[in-house]
PDB file of C-alpha atoms (C1' of nucleotides) in Angstrom:
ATOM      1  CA  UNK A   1      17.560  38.594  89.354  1.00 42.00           C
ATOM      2  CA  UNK A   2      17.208  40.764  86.420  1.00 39.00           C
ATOM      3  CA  UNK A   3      15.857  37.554  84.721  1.00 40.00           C
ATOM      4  CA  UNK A   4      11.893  37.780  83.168  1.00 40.00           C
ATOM      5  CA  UNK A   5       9.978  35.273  81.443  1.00 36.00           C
ATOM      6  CA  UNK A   6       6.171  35.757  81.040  1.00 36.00           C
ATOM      7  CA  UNK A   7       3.314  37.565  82.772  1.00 37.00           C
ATOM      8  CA  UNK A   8       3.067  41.206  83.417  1.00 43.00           C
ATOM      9  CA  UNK A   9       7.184  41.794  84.325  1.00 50.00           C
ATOM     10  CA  UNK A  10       8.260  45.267  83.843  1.00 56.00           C
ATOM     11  CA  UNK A  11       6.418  47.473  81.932  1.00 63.00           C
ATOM     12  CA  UNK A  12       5.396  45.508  79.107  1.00 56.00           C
ATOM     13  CA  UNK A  13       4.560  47.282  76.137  1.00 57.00           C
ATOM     14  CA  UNK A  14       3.528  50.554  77.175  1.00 53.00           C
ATOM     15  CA  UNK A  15       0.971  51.354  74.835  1.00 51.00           C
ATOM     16  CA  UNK A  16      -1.385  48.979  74.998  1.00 58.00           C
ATOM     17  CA  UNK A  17      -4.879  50.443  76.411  1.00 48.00           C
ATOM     18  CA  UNK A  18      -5.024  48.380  79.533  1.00 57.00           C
ATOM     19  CA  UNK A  19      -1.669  48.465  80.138  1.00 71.00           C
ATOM     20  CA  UNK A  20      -0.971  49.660  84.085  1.00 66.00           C
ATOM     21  CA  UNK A  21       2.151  51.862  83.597  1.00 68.00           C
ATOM     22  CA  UNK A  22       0.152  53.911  81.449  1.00 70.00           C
ATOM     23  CA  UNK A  23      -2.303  54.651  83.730  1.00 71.00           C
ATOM     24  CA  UNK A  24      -0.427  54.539  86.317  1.00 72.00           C
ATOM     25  CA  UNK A  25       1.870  57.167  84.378  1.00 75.00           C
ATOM     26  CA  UNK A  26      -1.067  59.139  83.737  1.00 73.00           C
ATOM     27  CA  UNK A  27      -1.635  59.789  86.901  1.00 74.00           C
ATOM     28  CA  UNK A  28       1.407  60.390  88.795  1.00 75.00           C
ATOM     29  CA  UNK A  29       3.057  61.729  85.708  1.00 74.00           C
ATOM     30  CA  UNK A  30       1.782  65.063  86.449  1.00 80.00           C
ATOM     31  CA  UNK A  31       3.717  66.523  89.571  1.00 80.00           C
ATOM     32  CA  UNK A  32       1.008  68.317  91.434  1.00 87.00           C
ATOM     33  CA  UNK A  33      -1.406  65.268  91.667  1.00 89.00           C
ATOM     34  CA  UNK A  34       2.007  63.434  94.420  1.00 86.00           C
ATOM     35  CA  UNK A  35       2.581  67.115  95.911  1.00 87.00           C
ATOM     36  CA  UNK A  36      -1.353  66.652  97.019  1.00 91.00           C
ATOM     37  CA  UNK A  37      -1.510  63.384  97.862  1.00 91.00           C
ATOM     38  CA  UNK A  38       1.775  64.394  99.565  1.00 89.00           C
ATOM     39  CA  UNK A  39       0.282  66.908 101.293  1.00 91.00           C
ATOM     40  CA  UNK A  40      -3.248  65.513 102.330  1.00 94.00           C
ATOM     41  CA  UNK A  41      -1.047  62.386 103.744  1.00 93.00           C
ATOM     42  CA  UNK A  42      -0.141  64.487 106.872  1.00 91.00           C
ATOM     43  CA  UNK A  43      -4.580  64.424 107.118  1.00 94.00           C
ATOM     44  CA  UNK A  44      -7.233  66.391 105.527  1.00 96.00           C
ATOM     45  CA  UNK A  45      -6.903  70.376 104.234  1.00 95.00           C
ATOM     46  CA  UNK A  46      -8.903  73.054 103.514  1.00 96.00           C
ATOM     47  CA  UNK A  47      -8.299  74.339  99.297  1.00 95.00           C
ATOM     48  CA  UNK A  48      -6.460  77.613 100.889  1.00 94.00           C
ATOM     49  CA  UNK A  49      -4.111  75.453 103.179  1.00 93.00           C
ATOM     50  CA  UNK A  50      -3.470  73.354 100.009  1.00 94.00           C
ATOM     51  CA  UNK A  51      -2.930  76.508  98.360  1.00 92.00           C
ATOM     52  CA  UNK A  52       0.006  77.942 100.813  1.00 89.00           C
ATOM     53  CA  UNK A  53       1.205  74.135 101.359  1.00 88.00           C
ATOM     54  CA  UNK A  54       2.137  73.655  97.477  1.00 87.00           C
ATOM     55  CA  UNK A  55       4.317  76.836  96.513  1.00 83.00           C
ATOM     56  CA  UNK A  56       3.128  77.633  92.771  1.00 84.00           C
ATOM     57  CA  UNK A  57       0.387  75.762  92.157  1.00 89.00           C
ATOM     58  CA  UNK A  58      -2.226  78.038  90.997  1.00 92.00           C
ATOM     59  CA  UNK A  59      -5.770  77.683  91.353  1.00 94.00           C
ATOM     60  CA  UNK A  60      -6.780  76.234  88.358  1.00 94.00           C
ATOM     61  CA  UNK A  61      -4.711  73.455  88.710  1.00 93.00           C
ATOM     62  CA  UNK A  62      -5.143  72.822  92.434  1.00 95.00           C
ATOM     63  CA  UNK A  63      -9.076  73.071  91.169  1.00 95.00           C
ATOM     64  CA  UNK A  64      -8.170  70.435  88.219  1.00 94.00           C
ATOM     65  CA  UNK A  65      -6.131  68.388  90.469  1.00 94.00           C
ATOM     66  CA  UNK A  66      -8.076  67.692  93.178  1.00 95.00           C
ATOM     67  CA  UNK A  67     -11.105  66.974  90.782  1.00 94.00           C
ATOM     68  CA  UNK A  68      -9.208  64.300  89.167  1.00 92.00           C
ATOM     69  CA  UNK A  69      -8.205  62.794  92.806  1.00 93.00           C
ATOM     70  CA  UNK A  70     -11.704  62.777  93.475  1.00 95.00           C
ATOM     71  CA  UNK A  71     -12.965  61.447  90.681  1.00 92.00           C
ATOM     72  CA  UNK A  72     -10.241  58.518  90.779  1.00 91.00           C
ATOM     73  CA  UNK A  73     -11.538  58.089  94.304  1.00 94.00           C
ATOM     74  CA  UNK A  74      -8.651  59.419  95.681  1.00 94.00           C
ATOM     75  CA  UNK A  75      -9.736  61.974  97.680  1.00 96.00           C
ATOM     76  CA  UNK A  76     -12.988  62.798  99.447  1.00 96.00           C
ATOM     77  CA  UNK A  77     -14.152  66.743  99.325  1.00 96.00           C
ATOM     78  CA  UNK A  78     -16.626  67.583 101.970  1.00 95.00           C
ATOM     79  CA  UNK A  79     -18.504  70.781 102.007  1.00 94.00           C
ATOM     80  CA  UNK A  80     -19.962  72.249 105.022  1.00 93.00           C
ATOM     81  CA  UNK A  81     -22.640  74.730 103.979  1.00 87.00           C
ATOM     82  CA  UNK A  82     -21.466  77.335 106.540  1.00 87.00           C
ATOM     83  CA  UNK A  83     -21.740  81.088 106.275  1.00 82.00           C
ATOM     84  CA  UNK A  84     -18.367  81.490 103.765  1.00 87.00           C
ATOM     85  CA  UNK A  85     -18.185  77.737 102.275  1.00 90.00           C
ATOM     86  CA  UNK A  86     -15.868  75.647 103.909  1.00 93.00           C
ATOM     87  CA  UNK A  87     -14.826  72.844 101.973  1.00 95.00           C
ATOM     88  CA  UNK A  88     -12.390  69.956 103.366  1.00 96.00           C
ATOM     89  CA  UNK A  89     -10.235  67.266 101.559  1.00 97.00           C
ATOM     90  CA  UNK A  90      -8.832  64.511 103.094  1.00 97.00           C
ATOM     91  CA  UNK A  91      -7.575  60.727 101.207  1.00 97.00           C
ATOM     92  CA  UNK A  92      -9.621  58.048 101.101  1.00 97.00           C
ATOM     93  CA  UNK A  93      -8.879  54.631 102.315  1.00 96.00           C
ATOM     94  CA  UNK A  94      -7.813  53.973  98.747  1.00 95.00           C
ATOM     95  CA  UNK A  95      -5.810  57.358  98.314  1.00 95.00           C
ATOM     96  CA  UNK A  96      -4.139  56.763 101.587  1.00 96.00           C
ATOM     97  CA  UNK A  97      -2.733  53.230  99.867  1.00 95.00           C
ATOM     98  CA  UNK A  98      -0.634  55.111  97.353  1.00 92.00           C
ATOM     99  CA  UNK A  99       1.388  56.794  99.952  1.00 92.00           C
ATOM    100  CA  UNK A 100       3.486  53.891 100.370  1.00 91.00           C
ATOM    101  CA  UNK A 101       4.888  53.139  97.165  1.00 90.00           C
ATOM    102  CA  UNK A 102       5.052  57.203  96.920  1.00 87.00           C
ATOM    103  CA  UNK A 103       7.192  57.004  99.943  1.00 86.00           C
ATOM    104  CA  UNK A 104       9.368  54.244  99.020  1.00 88.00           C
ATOM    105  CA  UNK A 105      10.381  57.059  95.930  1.00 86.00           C
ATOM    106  CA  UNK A 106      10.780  59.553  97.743  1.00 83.00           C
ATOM    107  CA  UNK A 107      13.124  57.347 100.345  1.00 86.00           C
ATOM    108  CA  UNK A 108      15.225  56.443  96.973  1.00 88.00           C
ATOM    109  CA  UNK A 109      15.038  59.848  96.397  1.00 85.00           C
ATOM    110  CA  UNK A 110      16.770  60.984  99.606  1.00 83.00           C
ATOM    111  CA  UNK A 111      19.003  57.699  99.150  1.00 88.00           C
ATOM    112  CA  UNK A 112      20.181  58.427  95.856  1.00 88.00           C
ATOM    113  CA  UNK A 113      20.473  62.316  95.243  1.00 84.00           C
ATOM    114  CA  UNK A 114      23.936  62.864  96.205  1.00 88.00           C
ATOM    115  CA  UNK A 115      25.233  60.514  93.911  1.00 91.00           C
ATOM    116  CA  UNK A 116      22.961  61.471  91.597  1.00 90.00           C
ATOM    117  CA  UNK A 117      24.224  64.845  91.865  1.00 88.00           C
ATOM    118  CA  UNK A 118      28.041  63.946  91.889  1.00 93.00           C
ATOM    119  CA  UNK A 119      27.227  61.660  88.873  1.00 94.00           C
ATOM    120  CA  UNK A 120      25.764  65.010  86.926  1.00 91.00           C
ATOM    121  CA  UNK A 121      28.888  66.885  87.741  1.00 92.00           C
ATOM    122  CA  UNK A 122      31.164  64.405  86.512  1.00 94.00           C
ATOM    123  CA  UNK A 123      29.179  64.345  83.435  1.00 94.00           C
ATOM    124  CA  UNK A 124      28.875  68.137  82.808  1.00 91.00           C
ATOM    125  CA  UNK A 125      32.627  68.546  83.264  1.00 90.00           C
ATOM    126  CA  UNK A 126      33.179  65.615  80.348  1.00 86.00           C
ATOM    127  CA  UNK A 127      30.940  67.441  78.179  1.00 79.00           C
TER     128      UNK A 127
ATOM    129  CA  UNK B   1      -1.403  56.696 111.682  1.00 41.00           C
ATOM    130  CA  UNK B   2      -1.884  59.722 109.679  1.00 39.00           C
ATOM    131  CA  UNK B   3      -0.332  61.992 112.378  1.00 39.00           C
ATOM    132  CA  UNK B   4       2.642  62.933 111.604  1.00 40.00           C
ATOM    133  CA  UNK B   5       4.958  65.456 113.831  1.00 37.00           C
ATOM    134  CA  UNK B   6       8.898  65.924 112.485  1.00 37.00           C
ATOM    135  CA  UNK B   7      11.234  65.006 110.318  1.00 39.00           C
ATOM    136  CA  UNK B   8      11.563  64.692 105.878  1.00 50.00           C
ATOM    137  CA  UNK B   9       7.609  64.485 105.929  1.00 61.00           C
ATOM    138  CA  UNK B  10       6.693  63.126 103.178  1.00 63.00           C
ATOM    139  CA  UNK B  11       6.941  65.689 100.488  1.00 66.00           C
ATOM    140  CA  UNK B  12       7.228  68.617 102.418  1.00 58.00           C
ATOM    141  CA  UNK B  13       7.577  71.888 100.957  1.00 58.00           C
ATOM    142  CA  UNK B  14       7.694  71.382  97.550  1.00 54.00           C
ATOM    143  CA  UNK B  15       9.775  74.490  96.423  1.00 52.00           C
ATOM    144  CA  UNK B  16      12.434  74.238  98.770  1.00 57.00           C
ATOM    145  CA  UNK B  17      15.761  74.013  96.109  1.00 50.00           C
ATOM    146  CA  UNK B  18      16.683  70.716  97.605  1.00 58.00           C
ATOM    147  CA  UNK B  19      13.586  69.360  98.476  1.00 71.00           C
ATOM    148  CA  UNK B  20      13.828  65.573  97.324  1.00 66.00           C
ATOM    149  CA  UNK B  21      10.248  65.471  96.393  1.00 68.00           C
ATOM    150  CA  UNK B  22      10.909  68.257  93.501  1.00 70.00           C
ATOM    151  CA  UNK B  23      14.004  66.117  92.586  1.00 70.00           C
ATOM    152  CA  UNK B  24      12.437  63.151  92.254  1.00 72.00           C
ATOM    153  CA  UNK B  25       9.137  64.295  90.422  1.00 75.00           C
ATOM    154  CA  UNK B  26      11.618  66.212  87.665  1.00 73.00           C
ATOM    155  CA  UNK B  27      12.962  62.615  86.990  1.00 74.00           C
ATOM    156  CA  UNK B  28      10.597  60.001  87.048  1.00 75.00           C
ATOM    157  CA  UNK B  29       7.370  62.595  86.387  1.00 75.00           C
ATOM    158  CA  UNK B  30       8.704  62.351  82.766  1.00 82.00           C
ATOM    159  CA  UNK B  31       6.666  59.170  81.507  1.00 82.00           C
ATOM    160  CA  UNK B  32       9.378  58.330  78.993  1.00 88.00           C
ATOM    161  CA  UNK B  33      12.153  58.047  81.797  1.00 89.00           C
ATOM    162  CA  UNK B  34       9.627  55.436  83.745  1.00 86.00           C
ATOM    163  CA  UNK B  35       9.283  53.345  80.915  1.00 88.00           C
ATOM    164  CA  UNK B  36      12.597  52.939  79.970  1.00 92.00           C
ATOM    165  CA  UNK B  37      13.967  52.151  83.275  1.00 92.00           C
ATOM    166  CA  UNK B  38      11.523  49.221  82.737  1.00 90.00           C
ATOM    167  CA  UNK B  39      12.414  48.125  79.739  1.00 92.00           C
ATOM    168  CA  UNK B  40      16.102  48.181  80.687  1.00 95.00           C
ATOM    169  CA  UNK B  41      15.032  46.177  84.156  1.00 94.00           C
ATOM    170  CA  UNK B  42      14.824  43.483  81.901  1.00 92.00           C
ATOM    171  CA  UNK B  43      18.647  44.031  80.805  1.00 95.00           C
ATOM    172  CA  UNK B  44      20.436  45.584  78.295  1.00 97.00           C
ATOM    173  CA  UNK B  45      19.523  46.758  75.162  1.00 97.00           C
ATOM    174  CA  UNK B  46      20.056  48.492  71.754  1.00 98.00           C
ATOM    175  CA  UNK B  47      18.910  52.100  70.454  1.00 97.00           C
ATOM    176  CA  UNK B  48      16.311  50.716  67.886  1.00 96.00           C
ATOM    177  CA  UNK B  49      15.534  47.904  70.570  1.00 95.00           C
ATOM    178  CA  UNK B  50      14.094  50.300  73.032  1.00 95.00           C
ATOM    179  CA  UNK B  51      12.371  52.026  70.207  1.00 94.00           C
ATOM    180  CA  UNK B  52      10.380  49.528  69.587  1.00 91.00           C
ATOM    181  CA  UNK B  53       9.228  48.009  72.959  1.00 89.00           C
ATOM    182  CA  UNK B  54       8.447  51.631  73.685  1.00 88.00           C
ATOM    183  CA  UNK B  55       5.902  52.292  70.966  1.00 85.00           C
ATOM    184  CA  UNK B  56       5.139  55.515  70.557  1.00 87.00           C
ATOM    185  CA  UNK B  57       8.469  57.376  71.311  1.00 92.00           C
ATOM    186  CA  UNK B  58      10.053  59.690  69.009  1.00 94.00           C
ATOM    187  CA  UNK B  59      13.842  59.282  68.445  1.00 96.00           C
ATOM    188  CA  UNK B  60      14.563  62.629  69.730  1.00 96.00           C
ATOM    189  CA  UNK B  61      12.628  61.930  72.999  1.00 95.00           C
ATOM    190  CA  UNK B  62      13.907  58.544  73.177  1.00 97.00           C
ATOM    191  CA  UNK B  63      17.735  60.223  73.032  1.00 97.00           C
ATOM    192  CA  UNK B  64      16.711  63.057  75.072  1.00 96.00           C
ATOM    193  CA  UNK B  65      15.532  60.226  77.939  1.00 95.00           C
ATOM    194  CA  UNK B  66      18.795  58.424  77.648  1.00 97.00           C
ATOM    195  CA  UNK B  67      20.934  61.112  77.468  1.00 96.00           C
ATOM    196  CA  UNK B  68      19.421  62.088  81.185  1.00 94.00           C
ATOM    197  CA  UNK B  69      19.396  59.184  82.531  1.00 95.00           C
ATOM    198  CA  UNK B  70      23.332  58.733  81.609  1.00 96.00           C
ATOM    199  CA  UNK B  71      23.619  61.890  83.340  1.00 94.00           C
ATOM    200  CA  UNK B  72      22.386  61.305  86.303  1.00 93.00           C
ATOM    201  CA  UNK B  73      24.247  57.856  86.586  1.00 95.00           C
ATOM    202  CA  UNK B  74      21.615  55.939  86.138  1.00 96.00           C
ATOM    203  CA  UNK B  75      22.434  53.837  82.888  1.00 97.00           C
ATOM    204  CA  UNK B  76      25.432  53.047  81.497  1.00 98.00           C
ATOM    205  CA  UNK B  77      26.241  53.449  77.261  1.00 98.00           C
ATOM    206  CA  UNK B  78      28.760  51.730  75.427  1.00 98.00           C
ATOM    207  CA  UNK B  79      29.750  51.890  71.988  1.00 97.00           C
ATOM    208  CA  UNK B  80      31.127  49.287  69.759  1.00 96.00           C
ATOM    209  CA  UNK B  81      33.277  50.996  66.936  1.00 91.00           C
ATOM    210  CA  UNK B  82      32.063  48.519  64.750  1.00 91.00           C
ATOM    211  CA  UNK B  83      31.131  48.474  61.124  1.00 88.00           C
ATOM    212  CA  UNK B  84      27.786  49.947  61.524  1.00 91.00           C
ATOM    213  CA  UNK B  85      28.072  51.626  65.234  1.00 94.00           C
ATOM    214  CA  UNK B  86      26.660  49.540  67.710  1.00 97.00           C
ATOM    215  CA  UNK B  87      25.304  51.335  70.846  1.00 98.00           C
ATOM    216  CA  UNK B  88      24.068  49.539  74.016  1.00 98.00           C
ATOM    217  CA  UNK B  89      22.309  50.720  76.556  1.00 98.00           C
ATOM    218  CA  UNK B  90      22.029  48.985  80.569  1.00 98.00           C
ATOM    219  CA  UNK B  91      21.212  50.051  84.125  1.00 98.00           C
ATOM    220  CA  UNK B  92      23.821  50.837  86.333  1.00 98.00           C
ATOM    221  CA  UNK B  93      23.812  49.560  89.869  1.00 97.00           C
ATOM    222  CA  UNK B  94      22.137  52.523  90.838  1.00 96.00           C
ATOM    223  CA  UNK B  95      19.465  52.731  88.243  1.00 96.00           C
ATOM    224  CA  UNK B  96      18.974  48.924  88.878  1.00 96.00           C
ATOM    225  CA  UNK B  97      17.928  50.243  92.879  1.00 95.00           C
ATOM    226  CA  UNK B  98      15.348  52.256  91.261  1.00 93.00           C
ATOM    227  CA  UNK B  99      13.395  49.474  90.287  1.00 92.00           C
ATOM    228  CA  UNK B 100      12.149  48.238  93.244  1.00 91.00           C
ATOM    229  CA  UNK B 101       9.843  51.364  93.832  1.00 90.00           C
ATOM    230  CA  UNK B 102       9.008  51.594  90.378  1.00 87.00           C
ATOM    231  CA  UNK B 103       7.682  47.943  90.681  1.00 86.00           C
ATOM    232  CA  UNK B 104       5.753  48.770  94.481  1.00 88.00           C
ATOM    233  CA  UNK B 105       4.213  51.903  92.148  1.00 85.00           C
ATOM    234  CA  UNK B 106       2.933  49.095  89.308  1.00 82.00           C
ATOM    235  CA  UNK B 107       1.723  46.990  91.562  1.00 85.00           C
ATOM    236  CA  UNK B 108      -0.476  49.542  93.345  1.00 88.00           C
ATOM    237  CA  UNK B 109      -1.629  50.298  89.667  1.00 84.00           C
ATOM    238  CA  UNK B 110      -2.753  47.156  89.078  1.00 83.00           C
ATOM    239  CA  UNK B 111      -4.224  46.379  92.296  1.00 87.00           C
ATOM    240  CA  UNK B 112      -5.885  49.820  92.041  1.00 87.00           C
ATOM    241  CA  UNK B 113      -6.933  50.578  88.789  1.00 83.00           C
ATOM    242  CA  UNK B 114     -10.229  48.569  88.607  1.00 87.00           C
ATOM    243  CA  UNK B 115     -11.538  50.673  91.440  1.00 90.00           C
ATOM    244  CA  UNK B 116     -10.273  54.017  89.946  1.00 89.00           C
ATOM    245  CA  UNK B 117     -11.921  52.838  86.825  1.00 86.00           C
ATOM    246  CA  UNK B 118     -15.044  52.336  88.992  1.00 91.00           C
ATOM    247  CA  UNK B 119     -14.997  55.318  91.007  1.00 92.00           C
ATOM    248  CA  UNK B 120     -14.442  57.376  87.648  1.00 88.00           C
ATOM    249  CA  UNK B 121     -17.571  55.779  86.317  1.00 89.00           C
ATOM    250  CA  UNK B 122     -19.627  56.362  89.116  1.00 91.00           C
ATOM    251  CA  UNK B 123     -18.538  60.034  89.205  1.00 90.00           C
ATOM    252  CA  UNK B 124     -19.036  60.570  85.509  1.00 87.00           C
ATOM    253  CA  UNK B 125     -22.707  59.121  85.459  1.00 86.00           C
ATOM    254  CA  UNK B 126     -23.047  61.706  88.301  1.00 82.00           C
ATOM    255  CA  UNK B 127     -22.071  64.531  87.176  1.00 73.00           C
TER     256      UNK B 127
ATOM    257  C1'  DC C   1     -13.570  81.371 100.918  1.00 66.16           C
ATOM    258  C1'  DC C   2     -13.997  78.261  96.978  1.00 66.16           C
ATOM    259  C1'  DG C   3     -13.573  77.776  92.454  1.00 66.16           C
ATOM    260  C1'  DG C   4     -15.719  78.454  87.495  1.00 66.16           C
ATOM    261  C1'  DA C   5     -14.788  80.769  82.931  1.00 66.16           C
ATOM    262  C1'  DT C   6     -11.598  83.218  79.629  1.00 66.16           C
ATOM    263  C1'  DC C   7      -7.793  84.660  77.408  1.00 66.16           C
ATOM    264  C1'  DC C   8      -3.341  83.793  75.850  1.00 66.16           C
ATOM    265  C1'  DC C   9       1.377  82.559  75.804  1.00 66.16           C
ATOM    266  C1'  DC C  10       5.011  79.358  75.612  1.00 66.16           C
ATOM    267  C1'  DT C  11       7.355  75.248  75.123  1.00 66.16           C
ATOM    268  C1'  DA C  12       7.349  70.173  75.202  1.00 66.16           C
ATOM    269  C1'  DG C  13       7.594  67.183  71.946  1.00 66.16           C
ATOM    270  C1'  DG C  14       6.208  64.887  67.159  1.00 66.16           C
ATOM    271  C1'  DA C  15       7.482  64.637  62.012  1.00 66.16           C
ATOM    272  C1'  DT C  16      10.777  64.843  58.781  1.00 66.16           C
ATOM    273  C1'  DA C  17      15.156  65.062  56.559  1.00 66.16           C
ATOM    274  C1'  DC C  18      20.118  64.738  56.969  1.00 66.16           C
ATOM    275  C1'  DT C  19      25.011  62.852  58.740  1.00 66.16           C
ATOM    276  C1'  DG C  20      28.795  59.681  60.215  1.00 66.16           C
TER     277       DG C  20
ATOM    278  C1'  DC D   1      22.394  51.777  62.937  1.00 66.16           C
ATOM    279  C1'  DA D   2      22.356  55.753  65.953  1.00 66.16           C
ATOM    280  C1'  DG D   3      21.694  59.738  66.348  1.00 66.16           C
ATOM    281  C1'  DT D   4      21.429  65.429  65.143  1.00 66.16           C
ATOM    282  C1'  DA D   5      19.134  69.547  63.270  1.00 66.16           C
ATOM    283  C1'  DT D   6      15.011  72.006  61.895  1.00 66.16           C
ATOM    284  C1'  DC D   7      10.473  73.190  61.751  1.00 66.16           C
ATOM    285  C1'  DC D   8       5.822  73.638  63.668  1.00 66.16           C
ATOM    286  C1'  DT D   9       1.544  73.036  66.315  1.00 66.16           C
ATOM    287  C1'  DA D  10      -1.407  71.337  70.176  1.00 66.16           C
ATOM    288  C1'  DG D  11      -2.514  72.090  74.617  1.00 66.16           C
ATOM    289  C1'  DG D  12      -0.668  72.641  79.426  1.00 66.16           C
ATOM    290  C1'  DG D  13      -0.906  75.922  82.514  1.00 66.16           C
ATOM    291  C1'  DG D  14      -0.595  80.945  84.468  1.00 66.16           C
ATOM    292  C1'  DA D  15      -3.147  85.426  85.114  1.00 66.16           C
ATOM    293  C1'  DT D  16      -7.283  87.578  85.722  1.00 66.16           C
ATOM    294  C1'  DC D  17     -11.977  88.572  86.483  1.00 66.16           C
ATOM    295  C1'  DC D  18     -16.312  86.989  88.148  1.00 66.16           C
ATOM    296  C1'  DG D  19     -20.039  84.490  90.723  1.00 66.16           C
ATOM    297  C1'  DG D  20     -22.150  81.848  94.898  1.00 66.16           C
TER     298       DG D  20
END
DNA sequence: CCGGATCCCCTAGGATACTG
DNA sequence: CAGTATCCTAGGGGATCCGG
């Protein structure tokens, strides 16, 4: 199964321009862009919910974040021109897509950390 | 669809100790790890082998990657006392499981990235 | 309440040279 | 060939203050 012959298998060589793992990388590579997508997959949020919802994330990259998500079409931000601004982001049709894959990691994830874990253990004893 | 009510949702609260999401990110949010895990996919391989089909990589991040992924029992290394030492490199059975959702990622990336690239324009020209 | 603008620190990680 | 050790700097990202 692990065979390969032509077209784009794997991850081909990374650093050519149009190559997809580096975008792809680019993207997800950075840890608060899943938590939000994470987070705006249980429906849309408010930037203070967001806020409380990701532990740590400070402003400026919540703010930097969700720009990128929205200017990857990712994420739609809605302002409502109230009395204090109330602004609401929610996933697009395309931003809702990436859940799945972004599920099926963390499901490996949940699969795979206790042996993961044992396997570190064993290895930090040896060493 | 987007409700959601109990259970592992999907990434939770990202600072919980032993939240999987936090796990998971601290691995494969490293865009070195990702790419090697590819590479290997397509079998085994040799120090200076991986060097070059990952252009770009520095030898210290390169060992740094594998040394990680060895950890976590994720690839397997073997050395060959030979005359000039010959080091190999492979996926384990578990690292081999991770590259089914590395794959579902790349394929949303490729099915995706012309209308990021899209969306991005139109949001540049606007702005 | 949302988030822009600044300052500033810290460390991830690249380059280079050396070893077994 | 397969690393290890050392040095050094770019920029990621937190803290803070401000404006609409």
């Amino acid at each position: 199964m692990v065979t390969q012959s032509e077209g784009p298998v794997l991850f081909g060589s990374p650093y050519q321009a149009d190559c997809p793992a580096r975008r792809i990388l680019d993207r997800i590579g950075d840890r608060w862009t899943v938590l939000v997508v994470g987070v705006l997959a249980d429906g849309e949020a408010r930037f203070s919910q967001l806020s409380r919802r990701i532990e740590g994330v400070s402003k400026k990259m919540l703010t930097q974040t969700l720009r990128g998500l929205e200017r990857d079409g990712l994420v739609r931000r809605t302002v409502y021109p109230e009395v204090p601004v109330r602004v609401v982001y929610a996933l697009t049709d395309a931003g809702r897509t990436l859940c799945e894959p972004l599920r099926a990691l963390q499901e490996w994830a949940i699969a795979h950390l206790g042996d993961v874990a044992a396997s570190q253990e064993v290895y930090d004893r040896a060493n």
